[in-house]
Coordinates of C-alpha atoms and ligand atoms in Angstrom, one line a residue:
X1 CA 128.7 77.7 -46.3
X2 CA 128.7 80.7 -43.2
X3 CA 125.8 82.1 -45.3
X4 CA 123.7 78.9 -45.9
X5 CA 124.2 78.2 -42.4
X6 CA 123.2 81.1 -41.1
X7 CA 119.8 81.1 -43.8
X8 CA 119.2 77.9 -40.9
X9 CA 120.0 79.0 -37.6
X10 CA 119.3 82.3 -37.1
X11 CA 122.8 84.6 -36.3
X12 CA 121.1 87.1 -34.2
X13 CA 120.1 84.3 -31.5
X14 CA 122.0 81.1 -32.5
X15 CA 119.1 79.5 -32.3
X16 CA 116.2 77.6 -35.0
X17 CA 113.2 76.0 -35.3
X18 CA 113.3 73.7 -38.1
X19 CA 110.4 71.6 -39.3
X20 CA 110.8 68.1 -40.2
X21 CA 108.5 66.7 -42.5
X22 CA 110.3 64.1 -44.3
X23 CA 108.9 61.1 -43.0
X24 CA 107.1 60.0 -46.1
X25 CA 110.4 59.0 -47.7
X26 CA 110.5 55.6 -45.7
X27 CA 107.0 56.2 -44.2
X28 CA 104.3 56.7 -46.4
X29 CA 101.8 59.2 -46.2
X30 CA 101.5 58.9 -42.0
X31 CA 98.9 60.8 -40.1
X32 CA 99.3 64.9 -40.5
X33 CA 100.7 64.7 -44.2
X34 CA 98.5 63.1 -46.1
X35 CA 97.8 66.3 -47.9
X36 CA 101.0 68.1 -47.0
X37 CA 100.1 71.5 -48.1
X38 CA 97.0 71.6 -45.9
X39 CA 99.2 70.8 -42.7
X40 CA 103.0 72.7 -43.5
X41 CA 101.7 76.0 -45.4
X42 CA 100.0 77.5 -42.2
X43 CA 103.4 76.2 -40.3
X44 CA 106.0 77.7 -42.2
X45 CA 105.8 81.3 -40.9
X46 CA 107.2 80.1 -37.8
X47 CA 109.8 77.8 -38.9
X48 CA 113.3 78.6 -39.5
X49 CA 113.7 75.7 -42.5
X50 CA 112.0 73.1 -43.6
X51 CA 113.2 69.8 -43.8
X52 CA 111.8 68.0 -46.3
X53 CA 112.7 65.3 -49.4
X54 CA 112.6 66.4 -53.0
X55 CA 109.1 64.6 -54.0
X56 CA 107.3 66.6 -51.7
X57 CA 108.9 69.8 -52.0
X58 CA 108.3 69.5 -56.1
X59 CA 104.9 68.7 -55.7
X60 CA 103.3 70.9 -52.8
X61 CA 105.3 73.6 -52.3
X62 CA 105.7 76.7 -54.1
X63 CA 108.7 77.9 -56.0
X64 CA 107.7 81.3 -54.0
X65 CA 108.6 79.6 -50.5
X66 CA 110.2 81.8 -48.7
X67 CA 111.2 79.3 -45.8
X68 CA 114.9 77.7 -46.4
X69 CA 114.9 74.5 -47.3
X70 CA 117.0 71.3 -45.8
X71 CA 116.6 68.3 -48.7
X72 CA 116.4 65.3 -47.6
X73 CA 119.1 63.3 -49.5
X74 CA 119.2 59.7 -48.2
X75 CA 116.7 56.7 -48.4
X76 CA 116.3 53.4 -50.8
X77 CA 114.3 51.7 -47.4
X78 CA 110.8 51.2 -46.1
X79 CA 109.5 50.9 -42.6
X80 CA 108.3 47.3 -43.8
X81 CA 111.8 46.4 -43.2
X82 CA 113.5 45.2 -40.2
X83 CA 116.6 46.8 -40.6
X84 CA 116.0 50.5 -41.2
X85 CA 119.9 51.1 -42.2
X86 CA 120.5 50.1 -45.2
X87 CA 120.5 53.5 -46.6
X88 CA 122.5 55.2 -49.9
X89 CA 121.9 58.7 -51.1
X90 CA 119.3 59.6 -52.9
X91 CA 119.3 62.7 -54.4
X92 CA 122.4 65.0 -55.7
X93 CA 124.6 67.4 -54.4
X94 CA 123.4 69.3 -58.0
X95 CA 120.2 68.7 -57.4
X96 CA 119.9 70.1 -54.2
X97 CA 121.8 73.0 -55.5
X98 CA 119.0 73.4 -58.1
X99 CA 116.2 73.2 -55.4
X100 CA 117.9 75.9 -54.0
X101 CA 118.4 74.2 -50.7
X102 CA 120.2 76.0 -47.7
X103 CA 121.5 72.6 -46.4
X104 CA 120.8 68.8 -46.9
X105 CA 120.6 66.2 -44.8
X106 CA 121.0 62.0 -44.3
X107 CA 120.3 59.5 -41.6
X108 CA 123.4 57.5 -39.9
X109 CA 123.1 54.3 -38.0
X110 CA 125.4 53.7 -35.7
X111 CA 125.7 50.3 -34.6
X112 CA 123.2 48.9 -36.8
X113 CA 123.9 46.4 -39.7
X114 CA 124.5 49.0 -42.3
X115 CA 127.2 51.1 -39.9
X116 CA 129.6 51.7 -42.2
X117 CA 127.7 52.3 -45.6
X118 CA 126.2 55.2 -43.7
X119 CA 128.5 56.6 -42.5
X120 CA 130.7 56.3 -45.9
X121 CA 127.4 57.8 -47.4
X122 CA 127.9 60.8 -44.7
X123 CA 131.8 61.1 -45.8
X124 CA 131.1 61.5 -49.3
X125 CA 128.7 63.3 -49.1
X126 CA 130.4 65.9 -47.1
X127 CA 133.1 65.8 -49.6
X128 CA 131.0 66.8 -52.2
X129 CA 129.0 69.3 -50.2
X130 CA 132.0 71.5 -48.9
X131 CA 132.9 71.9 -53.0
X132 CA 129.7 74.2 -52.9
X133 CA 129.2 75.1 -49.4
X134 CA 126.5 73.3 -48.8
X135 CA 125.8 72.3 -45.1
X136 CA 125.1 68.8 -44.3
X137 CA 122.8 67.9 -41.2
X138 CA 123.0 64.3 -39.7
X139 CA 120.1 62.8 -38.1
X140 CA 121.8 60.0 -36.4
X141 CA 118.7 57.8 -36.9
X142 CA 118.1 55.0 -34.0
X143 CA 117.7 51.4 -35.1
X144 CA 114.4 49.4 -33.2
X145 CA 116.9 47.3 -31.6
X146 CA 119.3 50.9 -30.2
X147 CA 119.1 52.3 -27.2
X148 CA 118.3 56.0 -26.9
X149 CA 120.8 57.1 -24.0
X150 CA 123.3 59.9 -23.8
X151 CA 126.7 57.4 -24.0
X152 CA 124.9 56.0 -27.9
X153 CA 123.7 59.1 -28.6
X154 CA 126.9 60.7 -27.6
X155 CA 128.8 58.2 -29.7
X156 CA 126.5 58.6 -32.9
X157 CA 126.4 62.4 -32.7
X158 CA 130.5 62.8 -32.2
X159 CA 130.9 60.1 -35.2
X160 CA 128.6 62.4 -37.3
X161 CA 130.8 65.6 -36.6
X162 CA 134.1 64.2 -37.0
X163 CA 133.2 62.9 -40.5
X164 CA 132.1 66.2 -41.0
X165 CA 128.9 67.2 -40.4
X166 CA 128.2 70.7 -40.2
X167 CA 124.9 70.1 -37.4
X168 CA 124.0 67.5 -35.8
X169 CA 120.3 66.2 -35.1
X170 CA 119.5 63.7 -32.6
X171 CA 117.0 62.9 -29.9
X172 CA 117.0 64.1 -26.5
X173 CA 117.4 61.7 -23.4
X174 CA 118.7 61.9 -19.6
X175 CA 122.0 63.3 -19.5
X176 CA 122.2 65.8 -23.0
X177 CA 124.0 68.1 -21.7
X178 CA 126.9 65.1 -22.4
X179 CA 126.0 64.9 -25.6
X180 CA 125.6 68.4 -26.5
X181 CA 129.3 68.7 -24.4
X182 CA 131.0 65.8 -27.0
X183 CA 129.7 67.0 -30.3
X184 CA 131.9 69.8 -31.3
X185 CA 129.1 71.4 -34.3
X186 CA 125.4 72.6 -33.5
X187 CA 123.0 69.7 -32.4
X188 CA 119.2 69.9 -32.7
X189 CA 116.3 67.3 -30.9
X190 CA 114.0 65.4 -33.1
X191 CA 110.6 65.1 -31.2
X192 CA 109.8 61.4 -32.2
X193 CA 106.5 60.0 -31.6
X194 CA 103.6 62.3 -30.3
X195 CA 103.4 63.0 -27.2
X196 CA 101.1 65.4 -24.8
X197 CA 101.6 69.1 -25.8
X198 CA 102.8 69.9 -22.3
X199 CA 105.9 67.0 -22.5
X200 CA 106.8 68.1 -25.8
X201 CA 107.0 72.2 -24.8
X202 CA 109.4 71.0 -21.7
X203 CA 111.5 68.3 -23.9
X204 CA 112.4 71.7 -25.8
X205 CA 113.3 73.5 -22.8
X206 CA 115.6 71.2 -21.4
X207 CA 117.5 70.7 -24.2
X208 CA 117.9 74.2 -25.2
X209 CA 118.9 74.4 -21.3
X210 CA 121.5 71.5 -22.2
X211 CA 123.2 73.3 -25.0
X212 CA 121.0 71.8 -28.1
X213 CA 120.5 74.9 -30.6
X214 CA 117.3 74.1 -31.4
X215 CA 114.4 71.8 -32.7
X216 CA 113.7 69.6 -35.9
X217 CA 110.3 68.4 -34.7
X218 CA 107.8 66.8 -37.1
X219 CA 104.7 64.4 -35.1
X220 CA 104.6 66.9 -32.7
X221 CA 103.9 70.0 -34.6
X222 CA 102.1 68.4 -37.7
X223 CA 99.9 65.9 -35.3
X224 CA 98.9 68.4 -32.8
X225 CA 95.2 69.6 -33.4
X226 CA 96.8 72.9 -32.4
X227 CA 99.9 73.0 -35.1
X228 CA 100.0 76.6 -35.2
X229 CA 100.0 77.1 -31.3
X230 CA 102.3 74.2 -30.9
X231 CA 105.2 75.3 -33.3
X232 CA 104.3 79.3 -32.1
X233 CA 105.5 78.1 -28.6
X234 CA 108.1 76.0 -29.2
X235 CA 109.5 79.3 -31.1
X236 CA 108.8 80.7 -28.3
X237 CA 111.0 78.5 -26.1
X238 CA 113.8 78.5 -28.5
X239 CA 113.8 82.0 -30.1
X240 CA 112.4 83.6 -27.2
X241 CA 114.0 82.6 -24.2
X242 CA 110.5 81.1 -22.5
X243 CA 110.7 78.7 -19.5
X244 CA 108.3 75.4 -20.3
X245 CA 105.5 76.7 -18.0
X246 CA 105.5 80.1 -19.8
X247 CA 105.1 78.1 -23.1
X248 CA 102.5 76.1 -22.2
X249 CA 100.5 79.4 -20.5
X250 CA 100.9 80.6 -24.4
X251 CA 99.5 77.6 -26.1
X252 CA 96.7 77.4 -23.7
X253 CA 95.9 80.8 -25.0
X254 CA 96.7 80.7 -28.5
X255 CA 94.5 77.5 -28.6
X256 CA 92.1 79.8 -27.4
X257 CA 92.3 81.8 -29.6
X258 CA 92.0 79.3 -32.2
X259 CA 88.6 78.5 -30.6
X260 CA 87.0 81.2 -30.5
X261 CA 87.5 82.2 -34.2
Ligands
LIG301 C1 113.6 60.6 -39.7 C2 113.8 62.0 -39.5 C3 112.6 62.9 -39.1 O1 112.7 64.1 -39.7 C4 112.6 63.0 -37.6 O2 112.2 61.8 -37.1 C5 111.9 64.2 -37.1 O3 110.7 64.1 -36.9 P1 110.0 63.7 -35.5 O4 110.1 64.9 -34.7 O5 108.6 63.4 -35.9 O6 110.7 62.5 -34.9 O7 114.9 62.5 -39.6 O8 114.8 60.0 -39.8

């Protein structure tokens, strides 16, 4: 398990960068996967794991990866339906152990129609995992109807670690540092939807600032135009130690950089 974890969140710092592209598995091919390979490969080298479910993994990535891999486990919905939650697992404990993956992770919906199911699904699955020490990472997963503030996302994220989730990933708001304080294993920020380069660099720096241990952003590394300088200073934030505005000076120059070629 220690060993896994520490494949994810780097020892030396206590700190990662993971990459989340898993969003097909309810989403469908959105904007900046379309042709996976295209968008992760050039990514990768700055990313501390990869989370990712098993369909894309098996078909555009290489068996040479060298980047750890967090599967995916949960799914069975679509974003055509109105109630996101009704979730089950998807893919095995075994099978993850066959991809080789360093940890895998589900969504849980707290306070959403499916609650419980979830949360069983998180249970069980943590069961099984700790019988191969395999980590298990909740993303506790906001329904359209659920308010994204720190006393639910507090709730959601200490619910996730008491059933025995070994991190926690969640989405920043006013107040984190109360969520960070509550949740009692690592917690990392989704990015959620796109949002200017500038916002995104400082969302990272005031978690990290708030006790979060790192990132698991997806839209707003895979649909920057600048991928490479985006997820190269969000390192920099979280591996780094770099304030926002230091950040920022680096992607305006590694954009640059980009341009010039
Ligand atoms: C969906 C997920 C995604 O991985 C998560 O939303 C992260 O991606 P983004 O930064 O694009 O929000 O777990 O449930």
């Amino acid at each position: 398990m220690k060993n896994r974890l520490s494949r994810i969140i780097n020892p030396k710092t206590g700190h990662t960068v993971m990459l989340a592209v898993d969003h097909p598995y309810f989403q469908g091919a959105i904007e900046g996967l379309v042709s996976p390979r295209e968008t992760i490969w050039p990514l990768l080298p700055y990313a501390d794991a990869l989370m990712i479910a098993r369909g894309m993994l098996r078909n555009t990535m290489d068996a040479g990866m060298e980047t750890p891999v967090i599967l995916r486990v949960s799914g069975g919905i679509s974003i055509l339906k109105e109630d996101l939650s009704d979730e089950e697992i998807t893919t095995s404990v075994r099978e993850a152990i066959r991809l080789n993956a360093s940890a895998v992770a589900l969504s849980v919906y707290v306070g959403s129609p499916h609650e419980k199911q979830t949360l069983v699904n998180l249970s069980n699955l943590v069961n099984e995992c700790e019988e191969y020490g395999m980590p298990v990472l909740a993303v506790t997963a906001v329904g359209r109807e659920m308010a994204r503030d720190a006393r639910y996302l507090g709730l959601a994220s200490r619910i996730a670690a008491e059933l025995g989730a070994h991190i926690v990933k969640t989405y920043y708001c006013e107040g984190f540092e109360k969520v960070v304080e509550g949740c009692p294993v690592p917690v990392v920020i989704a990015g959620g939807k796109k949002i200017p380069e500038q916002e995104s660099l400082k969302m990272a720096y005031d978690a990290l600032q708030a006790g979060a241990v790192g990132l698991d952003y997806g839209r707003n590394v895979f649909q920057s135009p600048d991928s490479v300088a985006m997820i190269r200073s969000l390192r920099a934030v979280v591996q780094e130690n770099y304030t926002a505005d230091e950040a920022l000076e680096l992607f305006n120059s590694l954009k640059g950089e980009k341009k010039k070629d």
